[in-house]
Phi, psi and omega in degrees: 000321180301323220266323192290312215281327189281345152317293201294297182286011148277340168297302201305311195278342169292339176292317183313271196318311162283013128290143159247169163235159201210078163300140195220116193242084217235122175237132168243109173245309182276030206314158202260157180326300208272021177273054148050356188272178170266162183273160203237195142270006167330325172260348140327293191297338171259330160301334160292319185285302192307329173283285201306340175247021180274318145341318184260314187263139171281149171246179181210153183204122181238119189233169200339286183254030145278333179263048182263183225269335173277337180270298177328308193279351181279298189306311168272010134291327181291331186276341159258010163279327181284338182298156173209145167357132162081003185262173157246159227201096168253134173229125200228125146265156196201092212178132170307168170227164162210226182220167154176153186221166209305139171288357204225122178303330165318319190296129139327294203247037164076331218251117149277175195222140197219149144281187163231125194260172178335271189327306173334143188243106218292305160238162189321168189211194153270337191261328205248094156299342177111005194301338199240008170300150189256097205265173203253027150304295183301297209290303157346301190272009185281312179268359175267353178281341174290320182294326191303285172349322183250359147073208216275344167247025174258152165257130161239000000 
């Protein structure tokens, strides 16, 4: 019996071990002059969050003109294509948001609701359609392919 129960618990912990945890940590502080945003304190709050979970999390760190809307959409297809069963998946912004509004008749109140990464501009231009705002439709379906992935006992 003895012998049974130290079986189960070495399975229980080869299982424990392939899970990961996995963080994906992305600040906008220094947003460039002519997007119209203010600088924020934003690569702090990921630097303090990053010491503080790095012990635990593999990290990805997206910090000011790393963090354009193409690199958030690069960082989350890797993390779910890399996800597996059982992980857990912390993702944190640290960034503006703003409303702007929607082409999709489904919104109630007219309205999306976006982060804003580096590349982003506060207003429409001729050249800027809102194309690089992160609306939280896309970032939506993003974390739900990630939910798929690590499936009903993984965390995101």
């Amino acid at each position: 019996m003895k012998r049974f129960v130290l079986l189960i618990l070495f399975i229980a912990s080869l299982l424990t071990l392939s899970a990961r945890n996995k963080a994906l940590l992305v600040g906008v502080a220094n947003y460039p002059e002519e997007s119209g945003w203010c600088t924020l304190s934003s690569v702090r709050d990921v630097e303090k969050l990053g010491h503080a979970i790095s012990s635990s999390f593999e990290l990805t760190t997206l910090i000011d003109d790393k963090a354009t809307y193409h690199g958030i959409i690069s960082a989350l297809e890797k993390m779910s294509s890399k996800a597996q069963k059982s992980d857990t998946i912390f993702i944190h912004f640290s960034c503006h948001g703003q409303q702007m509004l929607s082409n999709d008749c489904s919104e109630v109140d007219y309205l999306d609701e976006a982060l804003i990464p580096f590349d982003a501009f506060s207003q429409e231009t001729a050249f800027y359609k809102g194309e690089c705002h992160l609306k939280d439709d896309v970032l939506s379906q993003y974390i739900q392919g990630i939910r798929y992935h690590v499936g009903s006992k993984g965390l995101v």
